Amino acid sequence: MEKELEVKVLSKNLDKIKKDIISKGAKILAHEYQDNILIDSSANPIKDLDYMRIRILEDSYQNISRKELTYKKRVADKLVRSYDEYTVIFDDLENMKAILQLLGFDIFEATKKERESFAYKNARFDFDSWDKEFFPFPYLEIEVKNEDDLDSIIEDLKLDRNEISRKSIKELKEIFSK
């Protein structure tokens, strides 16, 4: 299990932020093309703020591919979202989906995402662009170990706190689909 603290930066200045962190020494970690399948059950829905997904990723930077099943359990809701994250890597997508269906999961919402990831100041910066039908615009997700690191990053990059959201993609999708 991993702990995850994250926020999303909903800004029109993502290119500027990316150039800024690179000029300040950020290291590229990955450039991924992902198929994401959000999973749920119509009979026994997953709790509102938790979620489960299958991710199939191709990383052109590291030249790797992987299939993983992740359950994220929300554990706190302060300035940043905090999750306990449980992930397993598997090799057979159809068998994994069959197992999930046998367990009662019958909702599989598939979408695609491109992600560029960087390490900067004790944080991971993920620049995400989903299929437009799934989510209408790109955003930056910042994962940190603690809130002090986030405050330091916000100050260092002069990020607008009004553009920072602790909402999940599921919550943001509901807001922007209206």
mmCIF file of C-alpha atoms in Angstrom:
data_model
loop_
_atom_site.group_PDB
_atom_site.id
_atom_site.type_symbol
_atom_site.label_atom_id
_atom_site.label_comp_id
_atom_site.label_asym_id
_atom_site.label_seq_id
_atom_site.Cartn_x
_atom_site.Cartn_y
_atom_site.Cartn_z
ATOM 1 C CA MET A 1 0.000 0.000 0.000
ATOM 2 C CA GLU A 2 1.168 3.503 -0.814
ATOM 3 C CA LYS A 3 0.096 6.819 0.698
ATOM 4 C CA GLU A 4 -0.784 9.539 -1.753
ATOM 5 C CA LEU A 5 -1.357 13.274 -1.170
ATOM 6 C CA GLU A 6 -2.389 15.172 -4.264
ATOM 7 C CA VAL A 7 -3.958 18.291 -5.714
ATOM 8 C CA LYS A 8 -4.884 19.336 -9.229
ATOM 9 C CA VAL A 9 -3.865 22.641 -10.787
ATOM 10 C CA LEU A 10 -6.582 23.812 -13.171
ATOM 11 C CA SER A 11 -4.679 26.521 -15.032
ATOM 12 C CA LYS A 12 -4.441 27.825 -18.573
ATOM 13 C CA ASN A 13 -0.699 28.309 -17.929
ATOM 14 C CA LEU A 14 0.363 24.654 -17.824
ATOM 15 C CA ASP A 15 2.996 25.108 -20.543
ATOM 16 C CA LYS A 16 4.542 27.969 -18.563
ATOM 17 C CA ILE A 17 4.529 25.874 -15.363
ATOM 18 C CA LYS A 18 6.175 22.957 -17.211
ATOM 19 C CA LYS A 19 8.864 25.221 -18.707
ATOM 20 C CA ASP A 20 9.400 26.807 -15.288
ATOM 21 C CA ILE A 21 9.993 23.518 -13.445
ATOM 22 C CA ILE A 22 12.251 22.224 -16.231
ATOM 23 C CA SER A 23 14.321 25.421 -16.124
ATOM 24 C CA LYS A 24 14.616 24.973 -12.335
ATOM 25 C CA GLY A 25 15.955 21.422 -12.669
ATOM 26 C CA ALA A 26 12.920 19.119 -12.830
ATOM 27 C CA LYS A 27 13.750 15.634 -14.087
ATOM 28 C CA ILE A 28 11.496 13.848 -16.540
ATOM 29 C CA LEU A 29 10.155 10.552 -15.167
ATOM 30 C CA ALA A 30 7.765 9.303 -17.829
ATOM 31 C CA HIS A 31 5.748 10.067 -20.953
ATOM 32 C CA GLU A 32 2.787 7.712 -20.853
ATOM 33 C CA TYR A 33 -0.145 6.876 -23.045
ATOM 34 C CA GLN A 34 -2.770 5.262 -20.854
ATOM 35 C CA ASP A 35 -5.986 3.337 -21.282
ATOM 36 C CA ASN A 36 -7.904 3.767 -18.041
ATOM 37 C CA ILE A 37 -10.962 1.716 -17.156
ATOM 38 C CA LEU A 38 -12.943 3.017 -14.184
ATOM 39 C CA ILE A 39 -14.720 0.158 -12.435
ATOM 40 C CA ASP A 40 -17.863 0.104 -10.315
ATOM 41 C CA SER A 41 -20.876 -2.014 -9.408
ATOM 42 C CA SER A 42 -24.474 -0.995 -10.038
ATOM 43 C CA ALA A 43 -25.659 -3.321 -7.238
ATOM 44 C CA ASN A 44 -23.017 -2.307 -4.661
ATOM 45 C CA PRO A 45 -21.393 0.972 -5.742
ATOM 46 C CA ILE A 46 -17.941 1.846 -4.504
ATOM 47 C CA LYS A 47 -18.076 4.567 -1.830
ATOM 48 C CA ASP A 48 -18.342 8.093 -3.273
ATOM 49 C CA LEU A 49 -14.760 9.189 -2.759
ATOM 50 C CA ASP A 50 -13.031 5.823 -3.281
ATOM 51 C CA TYR A 51 -12.476 4.360 -6.717
ATOM 52 C CA MET A 52 -11.042 1.430 -8.613
ATOM 53 C CA ARG A 53 -9.450 1.359 -12.042
ATOM 54 C CA ILE A 54 -7.509 -0.720 -14.479
ATOM 55 C CA ARG A 55 -4.674 1.159 -16.145
ATOM 56 C CA ILE A 56 -2.857 -0.059 -19.238
ATOM 57 C CA LEU A 57 0.151 2.149 -19.855
ATOM 58 C CA GLU A 58 2.815 2.522 -22.487
ATOM 59 C CA ASP A 59 5.714 4.704 -21.377
ATOM 60 C CA SER A 60 7.640 5.995 -24.416
ATOM 61 C CA TYR A 61 10.316 7.593 -22.207
ATOM 62 C CA GLN A 62 11.213 4.434 -20.248
ATOM 63 C CA ASN A 63 10.093 2.046 -23.031
ATOM 64 C CA ILE A 64 7.885 -0.049 -20.726
ATOM 65 C CA SER A 65 4.306 -1.272 -20.756
ATOM 66 C CA ARG A 66 2.239 -2.465 -17.817
ATOM 67 C CA LYS A 67 -1.285 -3.418 -16.745
ATOM 68 C CA GLU A 68 -2.342 -2.618 -13.194
ATOM 69 C CA LEU A 69 -5.453 -2.726 -11.042
ATOM 70 C CA THR A 70 -5.666 -0.001 -8.393
ATOM 71 C CA TYR A 71 -8.103 0.671 -5.572
ATOM 72 C CA LYS A 72 -7.823 4.139 -4.023
ATOM 73 C CA LYS A 73 -9.346 4.605 -0.581
ATOM 74 C CA ARG A 74 -9.786 8.227 0.451
ATOM 75 C CA VAL A 75 -8.573 8.765 4.007
ATOM 76 C CA ALA A 76 -8.402 12.547 4.495
ATOM 77 C CA ASP A 77 -9.694 15.730 2.962
ATOM 78 C CA LYS A 78 -7.734 18.771 4.063
ATOM 79 C CA LEU A 79 -5.825 21.028 1.669
ATOM 80 C CA VAL A 80 -4.711 17.936 -0.249
ATOM 81 C CA ARG A 81 -6.530 14.702 -0.971
ATOM 82 C CA SER A 82 -5.029 11.702 0.771
ATOM 83 C CA TYR A 83 -5.455 8.126 -0.365
ATOM 84 C CA ASP A 84 -4.336 4.688 0.634
ATOM 85 C CA GLU A 85 -3.549 3.168 -2.745
ATOM 86 C CA TYR A 86 -3.513 -0.582 -3.382
ATOM 87 C CA THR A 87 -2.079 -1.677 -6.745
ATOM 88 C CA VAL A 88 -1.399 -5.052 -8.332
ATOM 89 C CA ILE A 89 0.248 -5.653 -11.687
ATOM 90 C CA PHE A 90 -1.289 -8.308 -13.924
ATOM 91 C CA ASP A 91 -0.795 -9.641 -17.438
ATOM 92 C CA ASP A 92 -4.204 -10.769 -18.767
ATOM 93 C CA LEU A 93 -6.793 -8.001 -19.165
ATOM 94 C CA GLU A 94 -9.691 -10.241 -20.162
ATOM 95 C CA ASN A 95 -9.181 -12.583 -17.198
ATOM 96 C CA MET A 96 -8.929 -9.609 -14.809
ATOM 97 C CA LYS A 97 -12.187 -8.173 -16.154
ATOM 98 C CA ALA A 98 -13.835 -11.609 -15.892
ATOM 99 C CA ILE A 99 -12.755 -11.936 -12.250
ATOM 100 C CA LEU A 100 -14.124 -8.469 -11.472
ATOM 101 C CA GLN A 101 -17.424 -9.318 -13.191
ATOM 102 C CA LEU A 102 -17.687 -12.537 -11.156
ATOM 103 C CA LEU A 103 -17.261 -10.354 -8.033
ATOM 104 C CA GLY A 104 -20.207 -8.180 -9.107
ATOM 105 C CA PHE A 105 -18.485 -5.302 -10.882
ATOM 106 C CA ASP A 106 -20.498 -4.511 -13.992
ATOM 107 C CA ILE A 107 -19.536 -0.919 -14.857
ATOM 108 C CA PHE A 108 -16.389 -0.453 -16.950
ATOM 109 C CA GLU A 109 -15.889 3.094 -18.264
ATOM 110 C CA ALA A 110 -12.908 3.243 -20.632
ATOM 111 C CA THR A 111 -11.012 6.370 -21.620
ATOM 112 C CA LYS A 112 -7.536 7.421 -22.728
ATOM 113 C CA LYS A 113 -5.016 9.823 -21.231
ATOM 114 C CA GLU A 114 -1.594 11.185 -22.113
ATOM 115 C CA ARG A 115 0.656 11.978 -19.142
ATOM 116 C CA GLU A 116 4.054 13.651 -18.877
ATOM 117 C CA SER A 117 5.626 13.231 -15.436
ATOM 118 C CA PHE A 118 8.436 15.115 -13.732
ATOM 119 C CA ALA A 119 10.161 15.049 -10.339
ATOM 120 C CA TYR A 120 10.691 18.452 -8.762
ATOM 121 C CA LYS A 121 11.165 19.559 -5.131
ATOM 122 C CA ASN A 122 10.086 16.321 -3.397
ATOM 123 C CA ALA A 123 6.997 16.120 -5.603
ATOM 124 C CA ARG A 124 5.717 14.405 -8.699
ATOM 125 C CA PHE A 125 4.202 16.627 -11.395
ATOM 126 C CA ASP A 126 1.830 14.856 -13.803
ATOM 127 C CA PHE A 127 0.626 16.903 -16.783
ATOM 128 C CA ASP A 128 -2.550 15.088 -17.853
ATOM 129 C CA SER A 129 -4.677 15.311 -21.002
ATOM 130 C CA TRP A 130 -7.722 13.019 -21.170
ATOM 131 C CA ASP A 131 -9.953 12.256 -24.144
ATOM 132 C CA LYS A 132 -12.029 15.431 -24.569
ATOM 133 C CA GLU A 133 -15.262 13.430 -24.122
ATOM 134 C CA PHE A 134 -14.074 12.276 -20.696
ATOM 135 C CA PHE A 135 -12.577 15.536 -19.397
ATOM 136 C CA PRO A 136 -12.522 18.776 -21.403
ATOM 137 C CA PHE A 137 -9.091 20.284 -20.670
ATOM 138 C CA PRO A 138 -5.576 19.400 -19.480
ATOM 139 C CA TYR A 139 -4.503 19.887 -15.873
ATOM 140 C CA LEU A 140 -1.526 19.341 -13.618
ATOM 141 C CA GLU A 141 -1.629 16.871 -10.743
ATOM 142 C CA ILE A 142 0.947 17.400 -8.003
ATOM 143 C CA GLU A 143 1.676 14.530 -5.605
ATOM 144 C CA VAL A 144 3.566 15.358 -2.417
ATOM 145 C CA LYS A 145 4.654 13.581 0.747
ATOM 146 C CA ASN A 146 3.296 16.309 3.033
ATOM 147 C CA GLU A 147 1.473 19.639 2.958
ATOM 148 C CA ASP A 148 4.636 21.634 3.749
ATOM 149 C CA ASP A 149 6.161 20.437 0.460
ATOM 150 C CA LEU A 150 3.028 21.590 -1.354
ATOM 151 C CA ASP A 151 3.155 25.033 0.261
ATOM 152 C CA SER A 152 6.804 25.370 -0.753
ATOM 153 C CA ILE A 153 5.978 24.452 -4.363
ATOM 154 C CA ILE A 154 3.044 26.876 -4.524
ATOM 155 C CA GLU A 155 5.269 29.704 -3.303
ATOM 156 C CA ASP A 156 8.232 28.753 -5.496
ATOM 157 C CA LEU A 157 6.147 28.564 -8.691
ATOM 158 C CA LYS A 158 3.812 31.415 -7.690
ATOM 159 C CA LEU A 159 0.767 29.225 -8.373
ATOM 160 C CA ASP A 160 -2.649 30.789 -8.010
ATOM 161 C CA ARG A 161 -4.317 29.061 -5.033
ATOM 162 C CA ASN A 162 -7.716 29.689 -6.706
ATOM 163 C CA GLU A 163 -6.612 27.311 -9.484
ATOM 164 C CA ILE A 164 -5.749 24.494 -7.065
ATOM 165 C CA SER A 165 -8.347 21.812 -6.425
ATOM 166 C CA ARG A 166 -8.369 18.865 -4.046
ATOM 167 C CA LYS A 167 -11.268 17.286 -5.949
ATOM 168 C CA SER A 168 -10.869 13.924 -7.650
ATOM 169 C CA ILE A 169 -11.223 13.539 -11.407
ATOM 170 C CA LYS A 170 -14.633 11.974 -10.750
ATOM 171 C CA GLU A 171 -15.767 15.070 -8.804
ATOM 172 C CA LEU A 172 -14.299 17.491 -11.359
ATOM 173 C CA LYS A 173 -15.890 15.586 -14.223
ATOM 174 C CA GLU A 174 -19.304 15.999 -12.575
ATOM 175 C CA ILE A 175 -18.728 19.754 -12.118
ATOM 176 C CA PHE A 176 -17.520 20.415 -15.676
ATOM 177 C CA SER A 177 -20.137 18.226 -17.365
ATOM 178 C CA LYS A 178 -22.903 20.553 -16.172
#
